[in-house]
Coordinates of C-alpha atoms and ligand atoms in Angstrom, one line a residue:
X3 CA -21.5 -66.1 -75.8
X4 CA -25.5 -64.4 -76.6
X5 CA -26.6 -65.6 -79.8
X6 CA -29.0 -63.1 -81.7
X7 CA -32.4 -64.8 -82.3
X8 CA -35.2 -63.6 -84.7
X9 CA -38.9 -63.4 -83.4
X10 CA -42.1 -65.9 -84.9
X11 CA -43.6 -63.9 -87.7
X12 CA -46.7 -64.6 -89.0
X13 CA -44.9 -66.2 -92.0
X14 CA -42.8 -68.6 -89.7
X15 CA -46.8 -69.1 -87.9
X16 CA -48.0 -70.2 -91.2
X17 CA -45.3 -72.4 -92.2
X18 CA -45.5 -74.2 -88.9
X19 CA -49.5 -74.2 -89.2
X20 CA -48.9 -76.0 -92.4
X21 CA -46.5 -78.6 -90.8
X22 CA -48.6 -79.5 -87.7
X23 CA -51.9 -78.4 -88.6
X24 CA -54.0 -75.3 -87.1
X25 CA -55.1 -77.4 -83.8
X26 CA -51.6 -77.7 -83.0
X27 CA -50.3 -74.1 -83.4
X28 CA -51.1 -72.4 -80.8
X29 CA -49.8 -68.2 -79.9
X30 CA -49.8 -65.7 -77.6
X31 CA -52.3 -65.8 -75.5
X32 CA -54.3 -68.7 -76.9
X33 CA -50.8 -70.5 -75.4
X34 CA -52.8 -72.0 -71.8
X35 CA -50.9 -70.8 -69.1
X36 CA -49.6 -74.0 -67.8
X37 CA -46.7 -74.0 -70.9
X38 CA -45.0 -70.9 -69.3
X39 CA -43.8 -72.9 -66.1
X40 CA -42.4 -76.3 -65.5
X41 CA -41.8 -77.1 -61.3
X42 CA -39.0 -74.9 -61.0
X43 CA -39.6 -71.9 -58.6
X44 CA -42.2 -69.6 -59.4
X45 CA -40.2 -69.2 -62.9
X46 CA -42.7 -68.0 -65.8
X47 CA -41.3 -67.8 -69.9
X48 CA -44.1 -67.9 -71.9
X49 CA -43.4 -69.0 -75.4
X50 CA -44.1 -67.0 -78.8
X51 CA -45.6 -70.3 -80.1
X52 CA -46.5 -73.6 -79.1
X53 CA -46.4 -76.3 -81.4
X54 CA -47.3 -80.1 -80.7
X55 CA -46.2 -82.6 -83.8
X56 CA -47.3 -85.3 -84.0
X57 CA -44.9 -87.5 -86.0
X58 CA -40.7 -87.5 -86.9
X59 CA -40.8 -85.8 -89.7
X60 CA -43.0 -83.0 -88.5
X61 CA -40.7 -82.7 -85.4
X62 CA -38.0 -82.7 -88.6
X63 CA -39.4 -79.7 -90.4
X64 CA -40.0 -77.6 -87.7
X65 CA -36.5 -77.3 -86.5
X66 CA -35.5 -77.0 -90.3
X67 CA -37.8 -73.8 -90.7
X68 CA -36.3 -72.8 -87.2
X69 CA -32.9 -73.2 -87.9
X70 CA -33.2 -71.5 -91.5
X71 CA -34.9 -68.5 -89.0
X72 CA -33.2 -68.3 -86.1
X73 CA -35.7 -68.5 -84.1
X74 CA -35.2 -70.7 -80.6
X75 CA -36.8 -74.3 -80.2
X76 CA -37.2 -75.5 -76.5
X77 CA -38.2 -79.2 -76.3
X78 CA -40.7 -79.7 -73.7
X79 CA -42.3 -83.0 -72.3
X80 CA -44.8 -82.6 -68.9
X81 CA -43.5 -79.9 -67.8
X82 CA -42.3 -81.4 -64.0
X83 CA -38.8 -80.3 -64.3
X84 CA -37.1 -79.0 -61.1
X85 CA -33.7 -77.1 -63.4
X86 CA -36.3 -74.8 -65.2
X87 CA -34.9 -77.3 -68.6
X88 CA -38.6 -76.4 -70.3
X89 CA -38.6 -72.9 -69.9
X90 CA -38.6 -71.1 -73.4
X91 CA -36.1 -68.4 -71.6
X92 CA -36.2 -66.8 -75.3
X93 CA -39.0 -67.0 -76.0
X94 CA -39.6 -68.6 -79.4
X95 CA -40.9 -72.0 -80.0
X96 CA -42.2 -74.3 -77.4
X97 CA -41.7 -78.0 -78.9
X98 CA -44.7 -80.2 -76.6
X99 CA -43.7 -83.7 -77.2
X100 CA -47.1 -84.5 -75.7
X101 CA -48.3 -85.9 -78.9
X102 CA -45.6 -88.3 -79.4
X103 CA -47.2 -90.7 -77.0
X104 CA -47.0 -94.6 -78.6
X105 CA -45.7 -97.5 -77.0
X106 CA -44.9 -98.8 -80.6
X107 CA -43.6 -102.2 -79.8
X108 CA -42.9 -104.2 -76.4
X109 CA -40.4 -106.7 -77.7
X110 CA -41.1 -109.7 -74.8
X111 CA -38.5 -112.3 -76.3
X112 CA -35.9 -110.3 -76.2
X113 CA -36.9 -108.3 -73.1
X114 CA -37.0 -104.8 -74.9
X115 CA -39.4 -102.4 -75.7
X116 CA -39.9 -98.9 -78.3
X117 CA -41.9 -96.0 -77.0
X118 CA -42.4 -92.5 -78.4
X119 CA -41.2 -89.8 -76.2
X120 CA -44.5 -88.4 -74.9
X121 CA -45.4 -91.7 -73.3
X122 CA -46.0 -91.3 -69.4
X123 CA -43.6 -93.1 -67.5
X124 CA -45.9 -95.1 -65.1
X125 CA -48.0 -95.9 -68.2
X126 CA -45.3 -97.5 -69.9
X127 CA -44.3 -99.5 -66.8
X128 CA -48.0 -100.9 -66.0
X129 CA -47.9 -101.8 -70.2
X130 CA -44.7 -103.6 -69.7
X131 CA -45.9 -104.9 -66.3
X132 CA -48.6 -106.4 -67.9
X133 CA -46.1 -108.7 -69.8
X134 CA -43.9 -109.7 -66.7
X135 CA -41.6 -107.2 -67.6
X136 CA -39.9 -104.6 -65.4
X137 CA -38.8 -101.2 -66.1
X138 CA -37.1 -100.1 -63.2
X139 CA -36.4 -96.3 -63.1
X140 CA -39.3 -94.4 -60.9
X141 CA -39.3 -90.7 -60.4
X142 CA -41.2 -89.6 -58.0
X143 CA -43.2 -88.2 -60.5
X144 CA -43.9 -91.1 -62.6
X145 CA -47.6 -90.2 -62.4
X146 CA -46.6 -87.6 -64.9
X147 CA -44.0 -86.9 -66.2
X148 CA -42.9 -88.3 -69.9
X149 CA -40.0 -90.5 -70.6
X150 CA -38.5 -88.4 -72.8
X151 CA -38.1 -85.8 -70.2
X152 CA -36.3 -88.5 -68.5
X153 CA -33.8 -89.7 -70.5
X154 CA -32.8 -85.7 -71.2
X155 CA -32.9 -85.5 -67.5
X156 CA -31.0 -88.8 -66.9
X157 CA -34.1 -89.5 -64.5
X158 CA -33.6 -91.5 -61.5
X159 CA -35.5 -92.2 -59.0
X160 CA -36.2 -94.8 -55.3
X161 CA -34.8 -98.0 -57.5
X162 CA -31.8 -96.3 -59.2
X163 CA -29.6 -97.5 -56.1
X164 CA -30.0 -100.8 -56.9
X165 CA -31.2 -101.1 -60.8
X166 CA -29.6 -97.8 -62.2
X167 CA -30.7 -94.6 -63.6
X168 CA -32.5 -94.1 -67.2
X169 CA -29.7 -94.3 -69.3
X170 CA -28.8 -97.9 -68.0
X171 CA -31.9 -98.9 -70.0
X172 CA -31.6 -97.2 -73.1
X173 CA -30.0 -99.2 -76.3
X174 CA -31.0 -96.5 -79.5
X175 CA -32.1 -93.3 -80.1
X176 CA -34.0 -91.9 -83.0
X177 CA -33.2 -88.0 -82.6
X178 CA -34.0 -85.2 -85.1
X179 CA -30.8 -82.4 -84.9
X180 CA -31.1 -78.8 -85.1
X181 CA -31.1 -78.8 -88.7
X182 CA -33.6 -81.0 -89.4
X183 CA -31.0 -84.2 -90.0
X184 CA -33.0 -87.2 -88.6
X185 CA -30.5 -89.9 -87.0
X186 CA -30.1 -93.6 -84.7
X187 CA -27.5 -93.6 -82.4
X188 CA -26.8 -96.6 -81.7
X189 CA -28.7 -100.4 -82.0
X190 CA -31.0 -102.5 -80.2
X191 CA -27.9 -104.5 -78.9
X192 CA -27.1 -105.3 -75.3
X193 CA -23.1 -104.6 -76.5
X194 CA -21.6 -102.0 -79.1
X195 CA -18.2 -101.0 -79.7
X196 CA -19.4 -99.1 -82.6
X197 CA -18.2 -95.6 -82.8
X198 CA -18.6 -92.7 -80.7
X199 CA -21.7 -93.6 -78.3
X200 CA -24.0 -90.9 -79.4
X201 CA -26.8 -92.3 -77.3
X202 CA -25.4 -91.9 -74.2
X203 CA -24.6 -88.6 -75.0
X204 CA -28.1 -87.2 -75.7
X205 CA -29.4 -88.8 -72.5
X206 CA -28.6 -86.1 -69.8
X207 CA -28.3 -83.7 -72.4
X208 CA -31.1 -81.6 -71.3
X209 CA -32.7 -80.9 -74.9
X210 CA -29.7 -79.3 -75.9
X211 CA -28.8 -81.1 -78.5
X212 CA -31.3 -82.7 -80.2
X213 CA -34.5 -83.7 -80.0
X214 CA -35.3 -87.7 -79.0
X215 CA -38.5 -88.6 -81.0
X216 CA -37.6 -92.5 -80.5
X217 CA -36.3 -94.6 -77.9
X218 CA -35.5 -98.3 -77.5
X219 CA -35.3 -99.4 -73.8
X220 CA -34.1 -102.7 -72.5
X221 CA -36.3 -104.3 -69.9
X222 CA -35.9 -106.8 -67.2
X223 CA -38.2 -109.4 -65.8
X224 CA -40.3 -108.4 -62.9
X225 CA -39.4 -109.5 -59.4
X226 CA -41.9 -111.3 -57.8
X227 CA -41.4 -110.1 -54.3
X228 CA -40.5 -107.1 -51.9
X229 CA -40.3 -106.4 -48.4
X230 CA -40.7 -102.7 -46.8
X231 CA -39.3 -101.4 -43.7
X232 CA -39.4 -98.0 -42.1
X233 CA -36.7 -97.4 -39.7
X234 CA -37.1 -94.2 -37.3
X235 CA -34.0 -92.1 -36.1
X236 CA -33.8 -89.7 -33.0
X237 CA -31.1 -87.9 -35.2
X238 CA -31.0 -87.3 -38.7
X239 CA -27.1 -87.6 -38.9
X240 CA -27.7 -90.9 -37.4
X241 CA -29.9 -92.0 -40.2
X242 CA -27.5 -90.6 -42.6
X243 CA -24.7 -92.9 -40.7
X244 CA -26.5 -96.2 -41.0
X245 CA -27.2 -95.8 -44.8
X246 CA -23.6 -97.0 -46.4
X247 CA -23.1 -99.4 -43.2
X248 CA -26.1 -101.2 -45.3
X249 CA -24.3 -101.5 -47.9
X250 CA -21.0 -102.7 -46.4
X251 CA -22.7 -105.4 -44.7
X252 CA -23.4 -106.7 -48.3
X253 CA -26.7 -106.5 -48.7
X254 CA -28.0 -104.0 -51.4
X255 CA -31.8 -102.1 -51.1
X256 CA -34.2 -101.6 -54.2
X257 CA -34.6 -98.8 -52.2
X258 CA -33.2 -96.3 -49.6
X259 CA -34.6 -93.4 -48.7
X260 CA -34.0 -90.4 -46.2
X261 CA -36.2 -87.5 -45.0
X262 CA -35.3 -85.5 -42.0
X263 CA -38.2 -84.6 -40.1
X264 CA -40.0 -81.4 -41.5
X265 CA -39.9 -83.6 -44.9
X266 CA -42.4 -86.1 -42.9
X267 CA -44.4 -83.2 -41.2
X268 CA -45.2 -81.5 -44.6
X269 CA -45.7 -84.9 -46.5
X270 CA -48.2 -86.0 -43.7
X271 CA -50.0 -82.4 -43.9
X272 CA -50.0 -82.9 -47.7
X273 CA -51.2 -86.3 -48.6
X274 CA -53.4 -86.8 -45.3
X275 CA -52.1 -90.3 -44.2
X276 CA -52.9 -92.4 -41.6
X277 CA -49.3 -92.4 -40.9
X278 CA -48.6 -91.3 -37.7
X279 CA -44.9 -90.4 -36.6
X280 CA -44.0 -89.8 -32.9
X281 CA -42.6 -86.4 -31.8
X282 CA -38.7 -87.5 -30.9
X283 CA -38.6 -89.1 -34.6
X284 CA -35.9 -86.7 -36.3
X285 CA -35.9 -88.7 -39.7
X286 CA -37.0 -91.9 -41.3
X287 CA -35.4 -93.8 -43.6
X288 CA -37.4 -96.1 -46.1
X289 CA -36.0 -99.5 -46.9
X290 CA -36.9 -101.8 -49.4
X291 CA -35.2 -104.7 -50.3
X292 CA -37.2 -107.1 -53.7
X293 CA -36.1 -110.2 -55.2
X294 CA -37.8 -113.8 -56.1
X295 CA -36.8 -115.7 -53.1
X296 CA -39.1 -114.5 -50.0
X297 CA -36.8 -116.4 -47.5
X298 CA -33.5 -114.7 -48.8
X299 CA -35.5 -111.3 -48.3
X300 CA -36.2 -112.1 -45.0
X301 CA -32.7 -112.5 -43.7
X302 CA -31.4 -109.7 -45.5
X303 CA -34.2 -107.3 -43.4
X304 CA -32.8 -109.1 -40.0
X305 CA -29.2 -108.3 -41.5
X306 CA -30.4 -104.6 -42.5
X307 CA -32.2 -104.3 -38.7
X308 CA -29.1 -105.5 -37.1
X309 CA -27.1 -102.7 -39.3
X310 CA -29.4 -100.0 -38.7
X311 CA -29.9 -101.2 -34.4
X312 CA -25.9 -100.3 -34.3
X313 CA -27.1 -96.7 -35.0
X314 CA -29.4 -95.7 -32.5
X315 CA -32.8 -96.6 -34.5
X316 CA -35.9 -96.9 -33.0
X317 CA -38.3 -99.3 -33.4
X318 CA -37.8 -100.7 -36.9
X319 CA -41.6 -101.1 -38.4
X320 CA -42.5 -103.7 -41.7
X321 CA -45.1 -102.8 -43.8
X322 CA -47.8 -105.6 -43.4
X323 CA -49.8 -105.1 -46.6
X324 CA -49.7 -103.7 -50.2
X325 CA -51.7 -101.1 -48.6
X326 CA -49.3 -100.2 -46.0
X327 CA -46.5 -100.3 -48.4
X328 CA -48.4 -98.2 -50.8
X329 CA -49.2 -95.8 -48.3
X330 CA -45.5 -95.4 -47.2
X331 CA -44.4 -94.8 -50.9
X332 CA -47.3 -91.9 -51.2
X333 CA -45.9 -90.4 -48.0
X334 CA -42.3 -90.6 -49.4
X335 CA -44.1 -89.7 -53.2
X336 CA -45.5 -86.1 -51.3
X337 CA -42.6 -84.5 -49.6
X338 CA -41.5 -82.1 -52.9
X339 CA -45.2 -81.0 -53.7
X340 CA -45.9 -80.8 -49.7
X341 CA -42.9 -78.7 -49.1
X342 CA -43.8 -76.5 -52.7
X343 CA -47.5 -76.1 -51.4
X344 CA -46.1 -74.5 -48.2
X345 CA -43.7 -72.5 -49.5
X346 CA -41.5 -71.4 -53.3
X347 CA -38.6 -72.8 -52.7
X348 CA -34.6 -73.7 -54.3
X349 CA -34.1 -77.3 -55.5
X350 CA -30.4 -78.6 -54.7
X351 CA -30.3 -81.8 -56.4
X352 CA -26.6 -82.2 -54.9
X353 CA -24.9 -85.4 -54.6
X354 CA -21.7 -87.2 -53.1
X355 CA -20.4 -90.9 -52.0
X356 CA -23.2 -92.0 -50.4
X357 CA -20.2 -92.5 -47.0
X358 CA -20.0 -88.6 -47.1
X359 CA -23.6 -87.9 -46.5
X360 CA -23.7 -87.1 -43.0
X361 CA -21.2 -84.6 -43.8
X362 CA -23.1 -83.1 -46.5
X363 CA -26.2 -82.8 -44.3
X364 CA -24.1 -81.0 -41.3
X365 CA -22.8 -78.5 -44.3
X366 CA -26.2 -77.7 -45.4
X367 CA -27.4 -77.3 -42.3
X368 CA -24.4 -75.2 -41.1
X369 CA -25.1 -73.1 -44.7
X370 CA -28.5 -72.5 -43.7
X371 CA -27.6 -70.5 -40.1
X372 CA -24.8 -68.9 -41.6
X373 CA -27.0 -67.6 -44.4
X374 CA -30.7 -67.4 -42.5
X375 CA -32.4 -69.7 -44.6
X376 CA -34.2 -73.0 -43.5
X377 CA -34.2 -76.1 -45.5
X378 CA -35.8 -79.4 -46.0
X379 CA -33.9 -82.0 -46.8
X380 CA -34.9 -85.8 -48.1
X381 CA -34.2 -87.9 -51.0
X382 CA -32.1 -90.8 -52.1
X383 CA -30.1 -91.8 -49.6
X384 CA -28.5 -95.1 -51.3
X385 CA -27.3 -93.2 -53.6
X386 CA -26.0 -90.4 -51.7
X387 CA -28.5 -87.7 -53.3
X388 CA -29.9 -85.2 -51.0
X389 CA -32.8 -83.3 -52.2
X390 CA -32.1 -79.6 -50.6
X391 CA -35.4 -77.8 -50.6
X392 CA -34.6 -74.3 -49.7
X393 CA -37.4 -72.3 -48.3
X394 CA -38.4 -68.8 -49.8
X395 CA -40.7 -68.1 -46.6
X396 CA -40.0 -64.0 -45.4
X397 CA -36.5 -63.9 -47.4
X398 CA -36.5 -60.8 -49.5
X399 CA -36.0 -60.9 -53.2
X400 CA -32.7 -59.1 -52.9
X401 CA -31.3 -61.6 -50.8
X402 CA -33.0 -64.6 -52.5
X403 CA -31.5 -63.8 -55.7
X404 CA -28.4 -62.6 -54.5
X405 CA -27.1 -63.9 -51.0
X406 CA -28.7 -66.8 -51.2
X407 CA -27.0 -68.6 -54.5
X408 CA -24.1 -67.5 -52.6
X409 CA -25.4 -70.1 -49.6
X410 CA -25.6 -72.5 -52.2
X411 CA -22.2 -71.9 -53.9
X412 CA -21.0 -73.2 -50.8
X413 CA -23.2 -76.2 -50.5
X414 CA -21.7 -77.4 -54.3
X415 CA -18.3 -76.6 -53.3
X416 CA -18.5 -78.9 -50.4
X417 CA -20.4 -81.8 -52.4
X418 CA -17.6 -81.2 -54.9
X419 CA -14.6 -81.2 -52.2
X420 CA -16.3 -84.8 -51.0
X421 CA -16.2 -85.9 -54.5
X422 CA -19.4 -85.3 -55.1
X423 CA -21.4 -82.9 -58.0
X424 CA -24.1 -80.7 -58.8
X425 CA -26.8 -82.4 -59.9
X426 CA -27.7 -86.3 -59.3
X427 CA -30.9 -86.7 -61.4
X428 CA -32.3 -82.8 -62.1
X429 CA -30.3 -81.9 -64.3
X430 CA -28.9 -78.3 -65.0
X431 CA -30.9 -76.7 -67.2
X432 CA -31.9 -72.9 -66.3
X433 CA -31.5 -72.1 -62.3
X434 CA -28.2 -74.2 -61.8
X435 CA -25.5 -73.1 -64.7
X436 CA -24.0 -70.3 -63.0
X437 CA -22.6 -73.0 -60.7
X438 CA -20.8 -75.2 -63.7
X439 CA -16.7 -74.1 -62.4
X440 CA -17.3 -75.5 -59.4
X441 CA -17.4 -78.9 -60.9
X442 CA -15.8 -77.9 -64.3
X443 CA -12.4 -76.5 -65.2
X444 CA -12.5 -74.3 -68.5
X445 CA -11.1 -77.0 -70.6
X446 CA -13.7 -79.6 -69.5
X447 CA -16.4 -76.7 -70.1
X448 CA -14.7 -75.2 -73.4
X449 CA -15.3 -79.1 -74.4
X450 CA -18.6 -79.7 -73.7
X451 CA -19.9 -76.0 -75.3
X452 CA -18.0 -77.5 -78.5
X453 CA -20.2 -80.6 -78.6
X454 CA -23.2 -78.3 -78.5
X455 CA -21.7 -75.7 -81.2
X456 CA -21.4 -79.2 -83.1
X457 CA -24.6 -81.0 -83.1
X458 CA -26.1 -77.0 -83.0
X459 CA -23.8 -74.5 -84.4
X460 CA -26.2 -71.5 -84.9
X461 CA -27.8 -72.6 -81.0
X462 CA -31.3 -72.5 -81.5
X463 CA -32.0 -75.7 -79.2
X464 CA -33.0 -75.0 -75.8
X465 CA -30.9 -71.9 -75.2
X466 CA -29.5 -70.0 -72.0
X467 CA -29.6 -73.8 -70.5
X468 CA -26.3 -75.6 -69.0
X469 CA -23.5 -73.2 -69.8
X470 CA -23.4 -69.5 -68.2
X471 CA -23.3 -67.2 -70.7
Ligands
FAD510 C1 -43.1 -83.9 -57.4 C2 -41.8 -84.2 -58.3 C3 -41.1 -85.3 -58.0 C4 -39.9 -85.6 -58.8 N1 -39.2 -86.7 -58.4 C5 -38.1 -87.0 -59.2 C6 -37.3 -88.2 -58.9 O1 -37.6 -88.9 -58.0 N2 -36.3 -88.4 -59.7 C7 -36.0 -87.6 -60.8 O2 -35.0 -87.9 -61.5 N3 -36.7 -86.5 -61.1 C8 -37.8 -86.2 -60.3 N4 -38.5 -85.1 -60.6 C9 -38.1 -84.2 -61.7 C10 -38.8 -84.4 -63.1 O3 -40.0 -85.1 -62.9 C11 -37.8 -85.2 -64.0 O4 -36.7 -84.4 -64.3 C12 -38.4 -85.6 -65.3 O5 -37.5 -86.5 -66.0 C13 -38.9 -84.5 -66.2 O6 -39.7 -85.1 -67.2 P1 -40.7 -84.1 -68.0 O7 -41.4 -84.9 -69.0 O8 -41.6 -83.4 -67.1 O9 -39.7 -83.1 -68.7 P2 -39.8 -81.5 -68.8 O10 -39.7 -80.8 -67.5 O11 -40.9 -81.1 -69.8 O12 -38.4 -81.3 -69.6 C14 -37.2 -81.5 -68.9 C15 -36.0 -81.4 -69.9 O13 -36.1 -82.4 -70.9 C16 -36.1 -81.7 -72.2 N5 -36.9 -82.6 -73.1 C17 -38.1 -83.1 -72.9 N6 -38.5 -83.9 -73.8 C18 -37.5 -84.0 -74.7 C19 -37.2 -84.7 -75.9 N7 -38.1 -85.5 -76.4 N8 -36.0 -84.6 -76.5 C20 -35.1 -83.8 -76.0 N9 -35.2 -83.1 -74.8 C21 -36.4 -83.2 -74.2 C22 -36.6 -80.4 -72.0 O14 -36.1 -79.5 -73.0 C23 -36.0 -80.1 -70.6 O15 -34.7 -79.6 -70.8 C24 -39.6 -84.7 -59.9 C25 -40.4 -83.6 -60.1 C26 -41.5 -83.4 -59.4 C27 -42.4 -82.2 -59.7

């Protein structure tokens, strides 16, 4: 269903001017350019308004005086969302969290810690870090992008296989509703059988239904050590093969990661490594295994080598150093800004059991003839989510706005037939909802649009993201 929306007066400009102060009203074209985009595409929404508060109750008032309006709200962290979740598609109000950047409290004897939304994920892990304390999820974009972009993303990231994604660390939620309501979720308890579990709801939820201006994580202490290996394939079906053979043979990576070939050409072009790869490598796969007991991590890299042997590897390779290690994570850190800087492309964030990956990668592949279009694919293997990178390169815009989506209609359909989904970590947000009945039936979507009309009945939060309309 479209929802009518009203536009920013200069009465609704003044009233938020006199919430947030002038320095952090910002319109038109005194909005810098940057806010129009996030990483999705070459998508551009500039907002009416840009507004950055700087505590709850600002946050609080604004969506009050938007609601009363009807003028749209889109929260918006750094901006390095891959589902176009940022994008003020109506215009309206662009809500920057980048203000809301405090690490309030790190909570060290009970091993938890209270940030502010705007808070950079790596900088919240070094500030834990510094305390022997260990926050595990690691988008690849850590560098940048803000936690609360991550919870409404259900961020993942390298560790998730083993450790989890985002919302296995998150305990309470302060969140300020459409209407201005200011609420907690939950408790800073490590169990709760109280009520509905509204915390777990909003993470994932794509800054659709309200906006998180508080969050409690639980932490865990830092392992001590961690071993690296990179194993080379002369198939990248093979190296898809070994990766739940791992697992079976009971040993379980802090890290496993895949990228076929052109992944490791563009990411060596783009982050200008030492690294050097020999011609009949057809993929890689990045192993990591961390712990406190060196000699236990030891055996389970001659357990993983044995696995991986049984598939055809080549030459399994340890990184020696910190330096090497660091150097292997930058390559693997590259491959979606490498492939961007060469060409626009789509983002399939699709996912199945990790067993049915070789599967999925013949599918895409066999997509990709069928509909002329080339792709690059790499991501987190453990966990049986394959970054897709479609390639724009000579397509024509008919046919990349049209046939192709078709291309990718099938790819879903298969990660769905294999019991798989949509979206393992990106999210839905703008470019992906028109694919929501393939997972979906109309009762399971009929429910989920409820709980938005509920939390946001006149749907001024984030509109024209999950659902198609
Ligand atoms: C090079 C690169 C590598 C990446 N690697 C990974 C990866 O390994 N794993 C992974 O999971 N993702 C990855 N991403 C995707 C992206 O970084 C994540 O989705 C991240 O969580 C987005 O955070 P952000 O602060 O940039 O959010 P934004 O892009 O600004 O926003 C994302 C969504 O969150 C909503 N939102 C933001 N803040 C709030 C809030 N306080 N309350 C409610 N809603 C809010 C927005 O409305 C939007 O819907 C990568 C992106 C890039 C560009």
């Amino acid at each position: 269903m479209k929802h009518a929306y009203n536009k920013v007066g200069d009465s609704h400009r003044a009233a938020l001017i006199a919430i947030c102060g002038a320095d952090n009203v910002l319109a038109g074209s005194n909005v810098p350019e940057h806010y129009s985009h996030d990483y999705t595409e070459d998508l551009r929404f500039p907002p009416e308004v840009l507004v950055k508060p700087g505590t709850t109750s600002e946050v609080a008032a604004i969506m009050k005086l938007c609601n009363d309006s009807r003028i749209p709200v889109t929260p918006r962290g750094a901006g390095t969302g891959l589902s176009g979740g940022a994008l003020p598609v109506y215009g309206g109000v662009l809500l920057s969290t980048e203000r809301l950047n405090k690490i309030i409290n790190i909570d060290v004897r009970n091993l938890q810690a209270t940030v502010e939304p705007g808070v950079i994920n790596q900088v919240f892990k070094d500030a834990v870090s510094e305390k022997g304390l260990f926050y595990p999820p690691d988008p690849a974009s850590r560098g940048s992008c803000f936690l609360g972009g991550n919870l409404a993303e259900c961020a993942g990231g390298p560790k998730a296989v083993k450790y989890g994604v985002t919302r296995d660390y998150v305990l309470n939620l302060e969140v300020v509703l459409p209407s201005g309501d200011v609420i907690m979720t939950g408790a800073n308890v490590l169990k709760n059988s109280t009520g509905y579990n509204l915390t777990q709801l909003m993470i994932g939820s794509e800054g659709t239904l309200g906006i998180i201006t508080k969050i409690v994580f639980r932490l865990l202490p830092m392992p001590t050590h961690d071993l690296l290996l990179l194993v080379p394939f002369p198939s990248a079906e093979q190296a898809c093969e070994a990766v739940s053979a791992v697992f079976r043979a009971g040993i379980t990576p802090s890290a496993m990661e895949f990228m076929e070939r052109d992944a490791l050409d563009y990411a060596m072009q783009y982050a200008e490594t030492s690294i050097q790869v020999d011609p009949s490598v057809k993929a890689h796969l990045i192993i990591e295994v961390d712990g406190n007991d060196p000699e236990t991590l030891f055996r389970d890299c001659e357990k993983i080598t044995e696995v991986v042997n049984g598939f055809g590897c080549m030459e399994v390779l340890f990184a020696e150093s910190a330096q090497q290690k660091a150097e292997l994570w930058k390559l693997r850190r590259a491959v979606g800004e490498a492939v961007k800087a060469h060409s626009i492309y789509k983002e399939e964030d699709t996912v199945v059991p990790r067993a049915a990956l070789p599967e999925l990668l013949r599918g895409v592949k066999e997509t990709g003839r069928k509909y002329g279009f080339r792709s690059v694919c790499y991501g987190h293997a453990g966990d049986g989510n394959l970054h897709v990178n479609i390639l724009r390169d000579e397509i024509s815009e008919d046919d990349w706005n049209n046939r192709i989506p078709e291309g990718i209609r099938e790819i879903f359909s298969l990660c769905v037939s294999l019991g798989g989904t949509l979206s393992g970590e990106h999210g839905i947000g703008y470019v992906q909802k028109r694919y929501m009945d393939i997972p979906f039936n109309t009762a399971a979507l009929d429910l989920q649009k409820g709980i938005k009309s509920t939390f946001d009945p006149n749907h001024i939060l984030n509109p024209g993201k999950m659902f198609p309309e």
